[in-house]
């Protein structure tokens, strides 16, 4: 059979129709039509009179109104059966006094529990998410009378229910105390665990509690109600209960622990006080700990100090509510709910162009070991602290340990007018009322004489006439001032300190209490030759012995780099020079130790790094902008 011959126009039309037909077939093949729901499922459902059908089946949905069905779903969803260890479902069912308590965003709940009691249950129900609300509104606007349409809308709802995030924070504020002097077993820990209601994959997940603080670094991801269990085991060696604060937040942790030991550093101590400083406060703003527009005139941080022999706080060093209750010293708190009452002088100072916050802690005991904890009370970006505030609990840093001196003739000096970088213990006498003015005025008067000599140098002249193209007179002046303050204001240590890098002074004098230094304290330094040697028999500055009369002490010698640097910075015509090794240098200057935990020579701004600072970047004064310039030697020791 011969087909009729088509014109070109008819050929194009036929090809277009064929292509359209193929596209229609592909569309219905790949799309998700409702053809599959057109089968009569009732004809293939077997009758079973012994097992009634679920009220959630398609057939049952026609028999019950949709409102009743939703109530039934809601009722079944809120029937929580505990899956925590040691909790029998039948016991929970018979314990109405242990019904769950509700957690709300950034609202801490304070409660207590006795070891061995039934777990305390707390629940957090996420607010309706935007995706869930949109889907529910869509369902309510559609016709749910048709079973197929209802199932389809439910299927569309499920993937649109966003997974929510939650941070949980627990602080142990108090704990049982031992009922015997030496308990045979440690205190059983308080434990926190959670599960998601209706989910078998998130059952009884523990949250670590370390030193009184616990919280999840990464948010808990869930779409339903979360259930938390708090419990502790009983012990015959301890009496009392655990007091704790539990807080949930869907935006950010209510409280945090910053494991950065280099941000907070011990500087020095005397018998009854200590000086501690933070790192560069501007770094706090960069780390989102402080607002970018932070006012440098307002000290942001708080401090807690407690004696290391105080057992009441042991095991709760990271809990801010425990610190507020048990620390002997607390300062800088925005919320003044603390029992600590010893004085703390808090101020900010500028090291070069960078602000730091310093804490001068008073009222301590001599020869005692303490721990100091830096804290940010609440959220520095918000005006309120505590309940209802995002991050309202605040931030805690690792403790810094230190020991106070014992001899009583060293005293902390800081915030001097001329030698502004001085912040350490200096030789002193309790009868000296204006110690800071004596040291500062002595240094400034000597600097005045140097400044007159420097003015004779042609500093502001052509490059060819200057004494150096690498440094200027300003560099020389800064280096001389740094050196001058370090040698005129010696850094003081107890005479009983056996460290080999310390230089004994005034060994022939008596202590301020009238006693003589013993051989047990000084060892071979009491040789006849040393007793006649000026480096042992008097202070570096003779005026210090005449006015202050500190008695025997040991000095952390100035760093030799201070001398080398000033020789490089100043004109040769000033004839500065440094003593040579073996020819006076070892009794005039010290060297920087390879171990950063030891301050073996004095350089204004040096500090005692915390023990575990090696694992994190050390915030040194050099990084904070202090120009660690160097200075010249004292000619009396040449």
Coordinates of C-alpha atoms in Angstrom, one line a residue:
X1 CA 0.0 0.0 0.0
X2 CA 1.4 3.3 -1.0
X3 CA 1.1 6.2 1.5
X4 CA 0.1 9.5 0.1
X5 CA 2.9 11.9 -0.4
X6 CA 2.9 14.8 2.2
X7 CA 3.8 18.3 1.5
X8 CA 6.7 19.8 3.5
X9 CA 4.2 21.7 5.7
X10 CA 2.2 18.6 6.4
X11 CA 5.5 16.7 7.2
X12 CA 6.5 19.3 9.8
X13 CA 3.0 19.2 11.4
X14 CA 3.1 15.4 11.7
X15 CA 6.5 15.5 13.3
X16 CA 5.4 18.1 15.8
X17 CA 2.3 16.1 16.8
X18 CA 4.4 12.9 17.3
X19 CA 6.9 14.8 19.5
X20 CA 4.1 16.3 21.6
X21 CA 2.6 12.8 22.0
X22 CA 5.9 11.4 23.2
X23 CA 6.4 14.3 25.7
X24 CA 2.9 13.7 27.1
X25 CA 3.6 10.0 27.6
X26 CA 6.9 10.8 29.3
X27 CA 5.3 13.4 31.6
X28 CA 2.7 10.9 32.9
X29 CA 5.3 8.2 33.2
X30 CA 7.7 10.2 35.4
X31 CA 5.3 12.4 37.4
X32 CA 3.6 11.3 40.6
X33 CA -0.1 10.8 39.5
X34 CA -2.8 9.5 41.7
X35 CA -3.6 6.6 39.5
X36 CA -2.2 4.2 42.2
X37 CA -4.8 5.3 44.6
X38 CA -7.7 4.4 42.2
X39 CA -7.7 0.7 43.1
X40 CA -10.5 -0.6 45.3
X41 CA -8.5 -1.5 48.4
X42 CA -11.6 -2.6 50.3
X43 CA -12.0 -5.7 48.1
X44 CA -8.5 -7.0 49.0
X45 CA -8.6 -6.3 52.8
X46 CA -9.2 -9.4 54.7
X47 CA -11.7 -9.4 57.5
X48 CA -10.3 -10.1 61.0
X49 CA -12.9 -9.9 63.7
X50 CA -10.4 -11.0 66.4
X51 CA -8.1 -8.0 65.8
X52 CA -9.9 -4.7 65.4
X53 CA -8.3 -2.3 63.0
X54 CA -6.2 0.6 64.2
X55 CA -8.1 3.9 64.5
X56 CA -5.3 5.4 62.4
X57 CA -6.1 3.3 59.3
X58 CA -7.7 4.7 56.2
X59 CA -11.0 3.0 57.0
X60 CA -11.1 4.2 60.6
X61 CA -10.3 7.7 59.5
X62 CA -13.8 7.8 57.8
X63 CA -15.4 6.7 61.0
X64 CA -13.8 9.3 63.3
X65 CA -13.8 13.0 62.7
X66 CA -10.4 14.5 61.9
X67 CA -10.4 16.5 65.2
X68 CA -10.8 13.4 67.3
X69 CA -8.1 11.7 65.3
X70 CA -5.6 14.6 65.9
X71 CA -6.5 14.5 69.7
X72 CA -5.8 10.8 69.7
X73 CA -2.4 11.3 68.0
X74 CA -1.5 14.1 70.4
X75 CA -2.5 12.0 73.4
X76 CA -0.4 9.0 72.2
X77 CA 2.6 11.3 71.5
X78 CA 2.6 12.7 75.0
X79 CA 2.6 9.2 76.7
X80 CA 6.2 9.1 77.6
X81 CA 7.6 5.8 78.9
X82 CA 11.1 6.2 80.5
X83 CA 14.0 4.3 79.0
X84 CA 16.6 5.5 81.5
X85 CA 18.8 3.0 83.3
X86 CA 17.4 1.9 86.6
X87 CA 14.0 3.3 86.0
X88 CA 11.2 0.7 85.6
X89 CA 8.2 1.8 83.5
X90 CA 5.8 0.4 86.1
X91 CA 7.5 2.4 88.8
X92 CA 7.2 5.6 86.9
X93 CA 3.6 4.9 86.3
X94 CA 3.0 4.7 90.0
X95 CA 5.0 7.8 90.9
X96 CA 2.8 10.8 90.3
X97 CA 5.2 13.0 92.4
X98 CA 7.9 12.4 89.9
X99 CA 5.9 13.7 86.9
X100 CA 8.0 15.6 84.4
X101 CA 8.8 19.3 84.9
X102 CA 8.9 21.6 81.9
X103 CA 12.0 23.4 80.7
X104 CA 11.6 26.8 79.0
X105 CA 14.1 28.7 76.8
X106 CA 16.8 30.4 78.9
X107 CA 14.8 29.9 82.2
X108 CA 17.0 28.0 84.6
X109 CA 15.3 25.6 87.0
X110 CA 16.9 25.1 90.4
X111 CA 16.3 21.9 92.2
X112 CA 18.0 19.4 94.5
X113 CA 18.2 15.6 94.6
X114 CA 19.5 13.1 97.2
X115 CA 21.7 10.3 96.1
X116 CA 19.7 7.1 95.6
X117 CA 16.4 8.9 94.9
X118 CA 14.3 8.2 91.8
X119 CA 15.6 10.2 88.8
X120 CA 14.1 13.6 88.3
X121 CA 12.6 14.0 84.9
X122 CA 12.5 17.2 82.9
X123 CA 11.0 17.7 79.4
X124 CA 11.5 20.3 76.7
X125 CA 9.0 20.7 73.9
X126 CA 10.2 22.6 70.9
X127 CA 8.0 25.5 69.8
X128 CA 6.1 24.9 66.5
X129 CA 8.6 25.4 63.7
X130 CA 7.8 27.7 60.7
X131 CA 7.8 24.7 58.4
X132 CA 5.4 22.7 60.7
X133 CA 3.0 25.7 61.0
X134 CA 2.9 26.3 57.3
X135 CA 2.1 22.7 56.6
X136 CA -0.5 22.5 59.3
X137 CA -2.2 25.7 57.9
X138 CA -2.1 24.1 54.4
X139 CA -3.8 21.0 55.7
X140 CA -6.5 22.9 57.5
X141 CA -7.2 24.9 54.3
X142 CA -7.5 21.7 52.2
X143 CA -10.5 19.4 52.0
X144 CA -9.6 16.4 54.3
X145 CA -12.8 14.6 53.4
X146 CA -11.0 12.5 50.7
X147 CA -8.7 9.9 52.3
X148 CA -6.2 10.1 49.4
X149 CA -5.8 13.8 49.7
X150 CA -5.3 13.6 53.5
X151 CA -2.6 11.0 53.2
X152 CA -0.9 13.0 50.5
X153 CA -0.9 16.2 52.7
X154 CA 0.5 14.2 55.6
X155 CA 3.3 12.8 53.4
X156 CA 4.1 16.4 52.3
X157 CA 4.1 17.6 56.0
X158 CA 6.7 15.1 57.3
X159 CA 9.8 16.3 55.3
X160 CA 8.8 19.9 56.0
X161 CA 9.0 19.5 59.8
X162 CA 12.4 21.1 60.5
X163 CA 14.8 19.4 62.8
X164 CA 15.4 21.7 65.8
X165 CA 18.5 22.4 67.9
X166 CA 18.8 22.5 71.7
X167 CA 21.6 23.3 74.1
X168 CA 21.3 22.0 77.6
X169 CA 23.4 23.4 80.5
X170 CA 23.8 22.1 84.0
X171 CA 25.6 23.7 86.9
X172 CA 26.1 21.9 90.3
X173 CA 25.7 24.6 92.9
X174 CA 26.2 22.4 96.0
X175 CA 26.9 18.7 96.8
X176 CA 26.9 16.3 99.7
X177 CA 29.7 16.6 102.3
X178 CA 31.6 13.7 103.8
X179 CA 30.4 12.4 107.1
X180 CA 33.9 10.9 107.9
X181 CA 37.3 12.5 107.9
X182 CA 38.6 10.3 105.1
X183 CA 35.8 8.7 103.0
X184 CA 36.6 5.2 101.7
X185 CA 35.0 6.1 98.3
X186 CA 34.7 9.2 96.2
X187 CA 31.5 11.2 96.0
X188 CA 29.2 9.6 93.4
X189 CA 28.7 11.9 90.5
X190 CA 25.5 13.6 89.5
X191 CA 24.5 12.4 86.0
X192 CA 22.4 13.9 83.2
X193 CA 21.1 12.0 80.3
X194 CA 18.4 12.6 77.6
X195 CA 16.3 10.9 75.0
X196 CA 13.9 12.0 72.4
X197 CA 10.3 11.0 73.0
X198 CA 9.1 8.4 70.6
X199 CA 12.6 7.8 69.1
X200 CA 14.4 4.5 69.6
X201 CA 17.7 5.8 68.2
X202 CA 18.3 8.5 70.9
X203 CA 17.7 6.6 74.1
X204 CA 19.6 7.4 77.4
X205 CA 22.4 9.6 75.9
X206 CA 24.6 10.9 78.6
X207 CA 25.9 14.5 78.9
X208 CA 29.3 14.8 80.6
X209 CA 29.5 16.8 83.8
X210 CA 33.1 17.8 84.6
X211 CA 34.0 19.8 87.8
X212 CA 30.4 20.8 88.3
X213 CA 29.6 21.9 84.8
X214 CA 28.0 20.0 82.0
X215 CA 26.7 21.0 78.6
X216 CA 26.6 19.9 75.0
X217 CA 29.1 21.6 72.7
X218 CA 27.1 20.6 69.7
X219 CA 23.4 21.2 69.8
X220 CA 21.0 18.3 70.2
X221 CA 19.2 17.7 67.0
X222 CA 15.6 16.6 67.4
X223 CA 12.1 17.1 66.0
X224 CA 10.1 16.0 69.0
X225 CA 10.0 16.4 72.8
X226 CA 13.3 15.9 74.6
X227 CA 13.3 14.2 78.1
X228 CA 16.1 14.7 80.5
X229 CA 16.9 12.6 83.6
X230 CA 19.0 13.8 86.6
X231 CA 20.1 11.3 89.2
X232 CA 22.9 10.3 91.5
X233 CA 23.8 7.1 93.4
X234 CA 23.7 6.9 97.2
X235 CA 26.8 6.7 99.4
X236 CA 27.1 5.9 103.0
X237 CA 30.1 8.2 103.4
X238 CA 28.3 11.4 102.4
X239 CA 25.4 13.4 103.8
X240 CA 23.2 16.0 102.0
X241 CA 21.9 16.6 98.6
X242 CA 23.0 17.9 95.2
X243 CA 21.7 21.3 94.3
X244 CA 21.8 21.9 90.6
X245 CA 20.6 24.4 87.9
X246 CA 19.3 23.1 84.6
X247 CA 18.7 25.3 81.6
X248 CA 17.7 24.7 78.0
X249 CA 18.2 27.1 75.2
X250 CA 17.2 26.7 71.5
X251 CA 19.5 29.6 70.4
X252 CA 22.9 29.2 72.1
X253 CA 24.3 27.7 75.3
X254 CA 23.0 29.4 78.5
X255 CA 26.5 28.9 80.0
X256 CA 29.9 27.9 78.6
X257 CA 33.4 26.8 79.7
X258 CA 36.3 28.3 77.7
X259 CA 39.2 25.8 77.8
X260 CA 41.8 28.6 77.0
X261 CA 44.2 28.8 79.9
X262 CA 46.5 31.4 78.3
X263 CA 43.9 34.2 78.4
X264 CA 44.2 34.6 82.2
X265 CA 47.6 34.8 83.9
X266 CA 49.0 35.1 87.4
X267 CA 51.5 38.0 87.6
X268 CA 52.9 38.0 91.2
X269 CA 51.9 37.9 94.9
X270 CA 53.0 39.1 98.3
X271 CA 52.1 37.8 101.7
X272 CA 48.5 38.9 101.7
X273 CA 47.6 39.8 98.1
X274 CA 48.0 38.8 94.4
X275 CA 48.0 40.5 91.0
X276 CA 46.3 38.7 88.1
X277 CA 45.7 40.0 84.6
X278 CA 43.7 39.0 81.5
X279 CA 45.0 38.9 78.0
X280 CA 44.2 41.5 75.4
X281 CA 40.5 42.4 76.0
X282 CA 40.2 43.3 72.4
X283 CA 40.6 39.5 71.7
X284 CA 37.5 39.0 73.7
X285 CA 35.5 41.1 71.3
X286 CA 37.1 39.2 68.4
X287 CA 36.0 35.9 69.9
X288 CA 32.4 37.2 70.3
X289 CA 32.8 37.1 74.1
X290 CA 32.4 40.9 74.2
X291 CA 30.5 43.3 72.0
X292 CA 32.5 45.0 69.2
X293 CA 31.7 48.4 70.7
X294 CA 32.8 47.4 74.2
X295 CA 33.7 50.4 76.4
X296 CA 37.3 50.0 77.5
X297 CA 36.6 52.0 80.6
X298 CA 34.2 49.3 81.9
X299 CA 36.0 46.1 83.2
X300 CA 34.0 43.3 81.7
X301 CA 35.4 40.2 83.5
X302 CA 34.8 38.8 87.0
X303 CA 37.1 36.8 89.3
X304 CA 36.7 34.1 91.9
X305 CA 39.5 33.0 94.3
X306 CA 39.4 30.1 96.6
X307 CA 41.9 28.3 98.9
X308 CA 43.0 25.0 97.4
X309 CA 42.4 23.3 100.8
X310 CA 38.8 24.2 100.8
X311 CA 36.9 21.0 100.2
X312 CA 33.5 22.7 99.9
X313 CA 34.3 23.7 96.3
X314 CA 36.3 20.7 95.1
X315 CA 34.6 19.0 92.2
X316 CA 32.6 22.2 91.3
X317 CA 35.4 24.5 90.0
X318 CA 33.7 25.1 86.6
X319 CA 30.2 25.9 88.0
X320 CA 29.6 29.6 88.3
X321 CA 26.8 29.1 90.8
X322 CA 29.1 27.1 93.0
X323 CA 31.9 29.7 92.7
X324 CA 29.4 32.4 93.7
X325 CA 28.5 30.4 96.8
X326 CA 31.8 28.9 98.0
X327 CA 34.7 31.1 96.7
X328 CA 36.4 33.2 99.4
X329 CA 36.9 36.1 97.0
X330 CA 34.6 37.4 94.2
X331 CA 34.9 40.6 92.3
X332 CA 33.4 42.3 89.3
X333 CA 30.1 40.4 89.3
X334 CA 27.2 42.1 87.5
X335 CA 24.9 39.9 89.7
X336 CA 25.9 40.3 93.3
X337 CA 24.5 37.1 94.6
X338 CA 27.6 35.8 96.3
X339 CA 28.8 35.2 99.8
X340 CA 32.4 36.2 99.1
X341 CA 33.4 39.5 100.7
X342 CA 37.2 40.1 100.5
X343 CA 38.3 43.2 98.6
X344 CA 39.2 43.1 94.9
X345 CA 40.5 46.2 93.1
X346 CA 39.6 45.9 89.4
X347 CA 40.7 48.2 86.7
X348 CA 41.7 48.3 83.0
X349 CA 45.1 49.5 81.9
X350 CA 46.6 50.1 78.5
X351 CA 49.7 48.1 77.6
X352 CA 50.9 50.0 74.6
X353 CA 47.7 50.3 72.6
X354 CA 45.9 47.2 74.0
X355 CA 43.7 47.1 77.0
X356 CA 44.0 44.4 79.7
X357 CA 42.0 43.9 82.9
X358 CA 43.9 43.4 86.1
X359 CA 42.7 42.1 89.5
X360 CA 44.4 43.1 92.7
X361 CA 43.2 40.6 95.3
X362 CA 43.6 41.3 99.0
X363 CA 42.9 39.6 102.3
X364 CA 44.7 36.4 101.5
X365 CA 46.8 34.3 103.9
X366 CA 50.5 34.0 103.7
X367 CA 52.2 30.8 102.5
X368 CA 48.9 29.5 101.1
X369 CA 47.9 28.0 97.8
X370 CA 45.0 29.5 95.9
X371 CA 43.2 29.0 92.6
X372 CA 41.8 32.0 90.7
X373 CA 39.0 31.6 88.1
X374 CA 38.2 34.2 85.5
X375 CA 34.5 34.5 84.5
X376 CA 32.2 36.6 82.4
X377 CA 29.1 37.1 84.4
X378 CA 26.2 36.8 82.0
X379 CA 26.2 38.0 78.4
X380 CA 28.3 41.1 78.0
X381 CA 26.4 42.1 74.9
X382 CA 23.1 42.3 76.8
X383 CA 22.2 44.6 79.7
X384 CA 20.6 41.9 81.9
X385 CA 22.1 38.9 83.6
X386 CA 20.6 35.5 84.5
X387 CA 17.1 34.1 83.9
X388 CA 15.5 35.0 80.6
X389 CA 18.7 36.2 79.0
X390 CA 20.5 34.4 76.2
X391 CA 23.8 33.2 77.6
X392 CA 22.7 34.6 81.0
X393 CA 24.8 32.3 83.1
X394 CA 28.1 33.4 81.5
X395 CA 31.5 31.9 80.8
X396 CA 34.1 30.3 83.0
X397 CA 37.8 29.9 82.3
X398 CA 40.3 27.3 83.7
X399 CA 41.6 28.0 87.2
X400 CA 45.1 29.6 87.6
X401 CA 47.0 28.3 90.6
X402 CA 49.4 30.5 92.7
X403 CA 51.0 30.6 96.2
X404 CA 51.4 33.7 98.4
X405 CA 54.8 34.7 99.9
X406 CA 55.7 34.2 103.5
X407 CA 58.4 36.6 104.7
X408 CA 56.3 39.7 104.8
X409 CA 58.9 42.1 103.2
X410 CA 57.7 41.9 99.6
X411 CA 54.7 44.0 98.4
X412 CA 52.8 44.2 95.2
X413 CA 53.2 47.5 93.3
X414 CA 51.2 48.5 90.1
X415 CA 49.7 51.5 88.4
X416 CA 52.7 53.8 89.0
X417 CA 52.7 57.1 87.2
X418 CA 56.2 57.0 85.7
X419 CA 57.2 53.3 85.7
X420 CA 53.7 52.4 84.4
X421 CA 54.7 48.8 83.3
X422 CA 55.8 47.8 86.8
X423 CA 53.4 45.2 88.2
X424 CA 55.0 42.8 90.6
X425 CA 56.2 42.5 94.2
X426 CA 59.1 44.8 95.3
X427 CA 61.2 45.0 98.5
X428 CA 59.1 46.6 101.2
X429 CA 58.6 47.3 104.9
X430 CA 55.2 47.3 106.6
X431 CA 56.1 50.6 108.3
X432 CA 56.6 52.2 104.8
X433 CA 53.3 54.1 104.0
X434 CA 54.1 55.5 100.6
X435 CA 56.2 52.8 99.0
X436 CA 55.0 53.4 95.4
X437 CA 55.9 57.1 95.5
X438 CA 59.4 56.4 96.7
X439 CA 60.2 54.0 93.9
X440 CA 58.5 56.0 91.2
X441 CA 60.0 59.3 92.2
X442 CA 63.5 57.8 92.5
X443 CA 63.2 56.4 88.9
X444 CA 61.9 59.7 87.5
X445 CA 64.6 61.8 89.0
X446 CA 67.3 59.6 87.5
X447 CA 65.6 59.7 84.2
X448 CA 65.6 63.5 84.2
X449 CA 69.4 63.5 84.4
X450 CA 69.6 61.0 81.5
X451 CA 67.2 63.1 79.4
X452 CA 69.5 66.1 79.8
X453 CA 72.4 64.1 78.4
X454 CA 70.2 62.8 75.5
X455 CA 69.3 66.4 74.5
X456 CA 73.0 67.0 73.7
X457 CA 72.7 64.4 70.9
X458 CA 71.7 65.7 67.5
X459 CA 68.6 63.7 67.1
X460 CA 66.5 65.9 64.7
X461 CA 69.0 66.3 62.0
X462 CA 69.7 65.0 58.5
X463 CA 70.1 61.3 58.0
X464 CA 73.8 61.6 57.3
X465 CA 74.3 63.3 60.6
X466 CA 72.3 61.0 62.8
X467 CA 74.1 58.5 65.0
X468 CA 72.1 55.6 63.5
X469 CA 69.8 55.0 60.6
X470 CA 68.2 52.0 62.3
X471 CA 67.2 53.6 65.6
X472 CA 66.4 57.1 66.9
X473 CA 66.7 59.0 70.1
X474 CA 63.1 58.1 70.9
X475 CA 64.1 54.4 70.8
X476 CA 67.0 55.2 73.1
X477 CA 64.7 57.0 75.6
X478 CA 62.2 54.2 75.7
X479 CA 65.0 51.6 76.2
X480 CA 66.6 53.6 79.0
X481 CA 63.3 54.1 80.8
X482 CA 62.5 50.3 80.6
X483 CA 65.9 49.4 82.0
X484 CA 65.9 52.1 84.7
X485 CA 62.5 51.0 86.1
X486 CA 63.7 47.4 86.1
X487 CA 66.9 48.0 88.1
X488 CA 65.7 50.8 90.4
X489 CA 62.5 48.8 91.3
X490 CA 63.8 45.2 91.9
X491 CA 61.5 42.3 91.8
X492 CA 61.3 40.7 95.2
X493 CA 61.1 37.0 96.3
X494 CA 61.1 35.4 99.7
X495 CA 64.6 34.9 101.2
X496 CA 63.5 31.3 101.8
X497 CA 62.9 30.6 98.1
X498 CA 65.7 28.2 97.0
X499 CA 65.4 28.9 93.2
X500 CA 69.0 29.0 91.8
X501 CA 68.4 32.1 89.6
X502 CA 67.6 34.4 92.6
X503 CA 70.2 36.8 94.0
X504 CA 70.3 37.1 97.8
X505 CA 70.4 40.7 99.2
X506 CA 71.1 42.1 102.7
X507 CA 72.2 38.8 104.1
X508 CA 73.9 40.5 107.1
X509 CA 70.7 42.3 108.2
X510 CA 67.7 41.0 110.3
X511 CA 64.2 40.3 109.1
X512 CA 61.5 42.9 109.8
X513 CA 60.4 40.8 112.7
X514 CA 63.9 41.0 114.3
X515 CA 65.1 37.5 113.5
X516 CA 68.3 36.6 111.7
X517 CA 68.4 34.7 108.4
X518 CA 69.5 31.1 109.2
X519 CA 71.9 28.8 107.4
X520 CA 69.0 26.5 106.7
X521 CA 67.4 29.2 104.6
X522 CA 70.5 30.6 102.9
X523 CA 72.9 27.7 102.7
X524 CA 76.4 28.6 101.5
X525 CA 75.5 32.2 100.8
X526 CA 76.6 33.0 104.4
X527 CA 80.3 32.3 103.5
X528 CA 82.6 34.9 104.9
X529 CA 83.5 36.1 101.4
X530 CA 79.8 36.7 100.5
X531 CA 79.2 38.5 103.7
X532 CA 81.7 41.1 102.6
X533 CA 80.6 41.1 99.0
X534 CA 78.4 44.1 98.1
X535 CA 76.2 42.0 95.8
X536 CA 75.1 40.0 98.8
X537 CA 75.4 42.4 101.7
X538 CA 73.2 45.2 100.3
X539 CA 70.5 46.0 97.8
X540 CA 71.3 47.1 94.2
X541 CA 70.2 50.6 95.1
X542 CA 71.7 51.8 98.4
X543 CA 69.0 54.3 98.9
X544 CA 66.5 51.4 99.1
X545 CA 68.3 50.1 102.3
X546 CA 68.4 53.5 103.8
X547 CA 64.7 54.5 103.3
X548 CA 62.7 51.2 103.0
X549 CA 64.9 48.9 105.1
X550 CA 63.4 45.7 103.8
X551 CA 65.9 43.3 105.5
X552 CA 67.1 40.1 103.8
X553 CA 65.3 39.2 100.5
X554 CA 66.1 37.6 97.1
X555 CA 65.9 39.4 93.8
X556 CA 64.8 38.3 90.4
X557 CA 67.5 40.0 88.4
X558 CA 66.7 42.2 85.4
X559 CA 67.0 40.4 82.0
X560 CA 70.4 40.8 80.3
X561 CA 68.5 41.5 77.1
X562 CA 67.5 44.8 78.6
X563 CA 71.1 45.8 78.7
X564 CA 72.0 44.5 75.3
X565 CA 69.1 46.3 73.7
X566 CA 69.9 49.7 75.2
X567 CA 73.5 49.5 74.0
X568 CA 72.1 49.0 70.5
X569 CA 69.5 51.8 70.8
X570 CA 71.6 54.6 72.3
X571 CA 74.5 56.6 70.9
X572 CA 78.0 55.3 71.6
X573 CA 78.9 58.7 73.1
X574 CA 76.8 57.9 76.2
X575 CA 79.2 55.0 76.8
X576 CA 76.7 52.4 77.9
X577 CA 78.1 48.9 78.3
X578 CA 77.1 45.6 79.7
X579 CA 79.1 43.4 82.2
X580 CA 80.6 40.2 80.7
X581 CA 79.7 36.7 81.7
X582 CA 81.8 35.7 84.7
X583 CA 82.7 39.3 85.4
X584 CA 79.7 40.6 87.3
X585 CA 76.9 39.6 84.8
X586 CA 75.7 36.7 86.9
X587 CA 75.1 38.9 89.9
X588 CA 73.6 41.8 87.9
X589 CA 71.4 40.3 85.3
X590 CA 69.5 37.1 84.6
X591 CA 68.6 35.1 81.6
X592 CA 65.2 34.2 80.1
X593 CA 64.4 30.5 81.0
X594 CA 63.5 28.0 78.3
X595 CA 60.5 27.0 80.4
X596 CA 57.9 29.7 80.1
X597 CA 56.4 28.7 83.4
X598 CA 59.4 30.2 85.2
X599 CA 60.1 33.9 85.4
X600 CA 63.9 33.7 85.8
X601 CA 64.6 37.4 85.1
X602 CA 62.7 40.6 85.5
X603 CA 61.2 42.4 82.6
X604 CA 58.2 44.7 83.3
X605 CA 55.2 42.9 81.9
X606 CA 56.5 39.4 82.5
X607 CA 54.0 37.0 84.0
X608 CA 53.5 33.4 85.2
X609 CA 51.8 31.4 82.5
X610 CA 49.2 28.9 83.6
X611 CA 50.4 25.3 83.8
X612 CA 48.6 24.0 80.7
X613 CA 49.2 27.1 78.5
X614 CA 51.5 25.1 76.2
X615 CA 48.6 23.5 74.6
X616 CA 47.1 26.8 73.4
X617 CA 48.5 30.0 71.9
X618 CA 50.1 32.0 74.8
X619 CA 48.9 35.5 75.0
X620 CA 52.2 37.2 76.0
X621 CA 52.7 40.8 76.6
X622 CA 54.6 41.0 73.4
X623 CA 51.5 39.8 71.5
X624 CA 49.6 42.5 73.4
X625 CA 51.7 45.2 72.0
X626 CA 54.2 45.7 74.8
X627 CA 57.5 46.8 73.3
X628 CA 59.9 44.6 75.2
X629 CA 62.7 47.1 74.7
X630 CA 66.0 46.7 76.4
X631 CA 68.0 48.8 78.7
X632 CA 71.5 49.5 80.1
X633 CA 73.4 48.0 83.0
X634 CA 73.9 49.7 86.4
X635 CA 77.5 50.9 86.5
X636 CA 78.0 50.1 90.2
X637 CA 78.2 46.4 89.2
X638 CA 80.6 46.8 86.3

